[in-house]
Coordinates of C-alpha atoms in Angstrom, one line a residue:
M151 CA -7.9 -13.8 -18.2
V152 CA -10.1 -11.4 -19.8
Q153 CA -12.8 -12.5 -22.1
Q154 CA -15.4 -10.1 -24.3
Y155 CA -18.5 -11.0 -25.3
L156 CA -22.2 -9.7 -26.0
D157 CA -24.6 -8.6 -23.4
D158 CA -28.7 -9.4 -23.7
K159 CA -28.0 -5.7 -25.3
G160 CA -25.5 -6.7 -28.2
K161 CA -23.5 -4.5 -27.0
N162 CA -19.3 -5.2 -26.4
C163 CA -18.4 -5.9 -22.7
T164 CA -15.8 -6.6 -21.2
C165 CA -16.1 -9.2 -17.9
T166 CA -13.0 -11.3 -15.9
L167 CA -13.3 -14.8 -15.9
V168 CA -12.3 -14.6 -12.9
R169 CA -15.7 -13.7 -11.3
D170 CA -16.6 -17.0 -9.5
A171 CA -12.8 -18.5 -9.7
W172 CA -12.2 -18.2 -5.7
F173 CA -14.9 -20.9 -5.8
N174 CA -14.4 -22.7 -8.3
P175 CA -10.9 -24.6 -8.3
E176 CA -10.9 -25.8 -11.9
R177 CA -10.1 -22.1 -12.8
L178 CA -7.8 -21.1 -9.5
N179 CA -3.6 -21.3 -10.2
P180 CA -3.1 -25.1 -8.5
R181 CA -0.6 -24.0 -5.7
V182 CA -3.6 -21.3 -4.0
A183 CA -7.1 -23.8 -4.9
T184 CA -4.6 -26.3 -2.9
L185 CA -3.8 -23.5 0.0
I186 CA -7.4 -22.0 0.2
Y187 CA -9.1 -25.6 -0.1
W188 CA -7.5 -26.8 2.4
R189 CA -6.0 -29.6 0.0
D190 CA -2.3 -30.0 2.6
P191 CA -3.6 -28.8 6.2
K192 CA -0.4 -28.7 7.5
K193 CA 0.9 -25.7 4.9
S194 CA -2.8 -24.1 4.7
G195 CA -2.0 -23.1 8.3
A196 CA 1.6 -22.3 8.5
V197 CA 0.4 -19.9 5.1
F198 CA -3.1 -19.3 7.2
G199 CA -1.2 -18.6 10.3
A200 CA 2.2 -16.9 9.6
T201 CA -0.6 -14.5 7.1
L202 CA -3.2 -13.7 9.5
G203 CA 0.1 -12.8 12.7
L204 CA 1.4 -10.0 10.3
L205 CA -1.7 -8.4 9.9
L206 CA -2.3 -8.3 13.9
S207 CA 1.2 -7.0 13.5
L208 CA 0.6 -4.5 11.6
A209 CA -3.0 -3.5 12.9
Y210 CA -1.2 -2.9 16.6
F211 CA 2.2 -1.8 15.0
S212 CA 3.7 0.2 12.7
L213 CA 5.0 -1.3 9.0
I214 CA 8.1 0.5 9.4
S215 CA 8.2 -2.2 13.8
V216 CA 6.8 -5.1 12.1
L217 CA 9.4 -5.5 9.2
A218 CA 12.1 -4.7 11.4
Y219 CA 11.3 -6.8 14.2
L220 CA 10.3 -9.6 11.3
S221 CA 13.6 -9.2 10.2
L222 CA 15.9 -8.9 12.7
L223 CA 14.1 -12.6 13.8
I224 CA 14.6 -13.8 10.8
L225 CA 18.5 -12.3 11.3
V226 CA 18.9 -14.1 14.6
A227 CA 17.9 -17.3 13.4
T228 CA 19.8 -17.9 10.4
V229 CA 22.7 -16.5 12.4
A230 CA 23.0 -18.5 14.6
F231 CA 21.7 -21.7 13.0
R232 CA 25.7 -20.4 10.3
I233 CA 26.9 -20.8 14.5
Y234 CA 25.5 -24.7 14.8
K235 CA 26.1 -26.0 11.9
S236 CA 30.1 -24.0 11.6
V237 CA 30.6 -25.8 15.2
L238 CA 28.9 -29.0 14.4
Q239 CA 30.6 -29.2 11.0
A240 CA 34.0 -28.6 13.4
I241 CA 33.1 -30.9 16.0
Q242 CA 32.5 -33.6 13.7
K243 CA 35.3 -32.6 11.1
T244 CA 32.7 -32.5 7.9
S245 CA 33.3 -30.7 5.1
D246 CA 29.1 -30.5 4.4
G247 CA 30.0 -26.2 3.0
H248 CA 27.5 -23.5 4.2
P249 CA 24.3 -25.0 4.9
F250 CA 21.6 -22.0 2.9
K251 CA 23.9 -22.9 0.3
Y252 CA 21.3 -24.9 -1.8
V253 CA 19.2 -21.0 -1.5
L254 CA 22.0 -18.9 -2.5
D255 CA 22.2 -20.9 -5.7
L256 CA 18.4 -20.1 -6.8
D257 CA 17.6 -18.7 -8.8
L258 CA 15.5 -15.8 -7.2
T259 CA 15.0 -13.3 -11.1
L260 CA 11.3 -12.8 -12.4
P261 CA 11.2 -14.0 -15.5
T262 CA 10.1 -11.3 -18.4
E263 CA 7.2 -13.0 -19.8
K264 CA 5.7 -14.1 -16.4
V265 CA 6.1 -9.7 -15.3
H266 CA 4.6 -9.4 -18.8
E267 CA 1.8 -11.8 -18.2
L268 CA 0.9 -10.6 -14.9
A269 CA 1.8 -6.8 -15.6
D270 CA -1.0 -7.1 -19.3
I271 CA -3.8 -9.5 -16.9
A272 CA -4.1 -6.0 -14.8
V273 CA -4.1 -3.6 -16.9
A274 CA -7.3 -5.8 -18.1
H275 CA -8.5 -6.2 -14.8
V276 CA -8.1 -1.7 -14.4
N277 CA -10.2 -0.9 -17.4
A278 CA -12.6 -3.7 -17.1
T279 CA -12.9 -1.5 -13.9
I280 CA -12.9 2.0 -15.1
S281 CA -14.7 1.3 -18.3
E282 CA -17.7 -0.1 -15.0
L283 CA -17.4 2.7 -12.7
R284 CA -17.9 4.9 -16.0
R285 CA -21.5 2.8 -17.0
L286 CA -22.9 3.2 -13.3
F287 CA -21.6 6.8 -12.4
L288 CA -23.1 8.1 -15.5
V289 CA -26.5 6.4 -15.4
E290 CA -26.3 4.0 -18.2
D291 CA -28.5 2.6 -16.3
I292 CA -30.3 4.2 -13.7
V293 CA -31.0 0.6 -11.5
D294 CA -27.5 -0.1 -11.6
S295 CA -26.6 3.4 -10.9
L296 CA -28.8 3.0 -7.7
K297 CA -28.3 -0.1 -6.6
F298 CA -24.9 0.8 -6.8
G299 CA -25.4 3.9 -4.8
V300 CA -26.9 1.4 -2.3
L301 CA -23.5 0.0 -2.2
L302 CA -21.9 2.8 -2.1
W303 CA -24.1 4.5 1.4
C304 CA -23.3 0.3 3.0
F305 CA -19.9 1.5 2.6
T306 CA -20.0 4.5 5.1
Y307 CA -21.6 2.1 7.1
I308 CA -18.6 -0.5 6.8
G309 CA -16.3 1.9 7.3
S310 CA -17.6 3.6 10.7
W311 CA -16.6 0.3 12.1
F312 CA -14.0 -0.9 10.3
N313 CA -10.7 0.2 9.4
G314 CA -9.1 -1.3 5.8
M315 CA -6.1 -2.9 8.1
T316 CA -9.9 -5.4 10.0
L317 CA -11.0 -4.8 6.5
I318 CA -8.7 -7.2 5.2
I319 CA -7.9 -9.6 8.4
I320 CA -11.6 -9.8 7.9
G321 CA -11.1 -11.4 3.9
V322 CA -8.4 -13.5 4.8
V323 CA -10.0 -15.4 6.9
A324 CA -13.1 -15.6 4.1
L325 CA -10.7 -16.6 1.7
F326 CA -9.6 -19.2 3.5
T327 CA -12.8 -20.7 5.0
L328 CA -15.7 -19.1 2.0
P329 CA -15.0 -21.5 -0.4
K330 CA -13.8 -24.6 1.3
V331 CA -17.1 -23.4 3.0
Y332 CA -19.0 -23.2 0.0
E333 CA -17.6 -26.9 -1.6
T334 CA -18.4 -28.7 1.2
N335 CA -22.2 -27.2 1.1
K336 CA -22.2 -26.5 -2.0
T337 CA -25.8 -27.6 -3.5
Q338 CA -27.9 -25.9 -0.1
I339 CA -25.9 -23.1 -0.4
D340 CA -26.4 -23.0 -4.8
E341 CA -30.3 -23.0 -4.2
N342 CA -30.1 -20.0 -1.2
L343 CA -28.5 -18.2 -3.9
A344 CA -30.3 -19.0 -6.7
L345 CA -34.1 -18.4 -4.7
V346 CA -32.1 -14.4 -3.2
K347 CA -30.8 -13.9 -7.1
G348 CA -34.4 -14.5 -8.1
K349 CA -35.9 -12.8 -6.1
V350 CA -34.1 -9.9 -6.6
D351 CA -34.3 -10.3 -10.4
E352 CA -38.0 -10.2 -9.7
F353 CA -37.7 -7.0 -7.6
T354 CA -35.2 -5.1 -10.3
A355 CA -38.4 -5.4 -13.1
K356 CA -40.7 -4.0 -10.9
I357 CA -38.1 -1.2 -10.1
K358 CA -37.3 -1.1 -14.0
A359 CA -41.4 -1.6 -15.5
A360 CA -42.2 1.5 -12.5
I361 CA -39.5 4.4 -13.4
P362 CA -40.1 6.0 -17.2
L363 CA -36.8 6.7 -17.5
V364 CA -35.9 3.3 -17.6
K365 CA -38.5 1.6 -20.4
K366 CA -37.3 1.1 -23.2
P367 CA -39.0 3.2 -26.5
E368 CA -41.0 1.2 -28.5
P369 CA -39.4 1.2 -32.1
T370 CA -40.8 3.3 -35.0
K371 CA -42.5 2.0 -38.2
E372 CA -41.1 2.8 -41.1
D373 CA -44.2 4.0 -42.9

């Protein structure tokens, strides 16, 4: 979901309401919140372990190999279970039917309304990102562009230290740890973040005051 608002300059801006959603369970889908906040440790542990295991496999093997071996493992497990149930039914002379019948009867088709909703959200995020990048690259605000440049410079070092898959693995680990850590230590973290934000705002204000390009022209008085 995207919201339009007016910034302090009176311009229309687009901001996503999910900017801090990962640290606010009330703004998350209940299923997602249950997983990353470890409401059900068994389910969260299973999802986290499976995801981390898949990513670690992709870090050492090709995508085709991982998908092939994973699919083969699932197929062997389902075939073995199917044979086991068939033999068991023959011995016990029961007619329970196909052991995966409840799965085969599930409707797995994607609802059109949900697809359209997700597409609208994705398009809104893309448009907001493009607008922000245009603002930064074309130096609408020189201080914001300089901060963006520092961020890109930091990314050059991050890119030399880690590859893309390593960053994804770190991101997954952070997703399953940071929200819970923040929830547990919310008061202390908020106090420290507020202190850091105050220092950054103070430094930014000094920079804006020192750079002539960012000084706002004084309004001319009409006779």
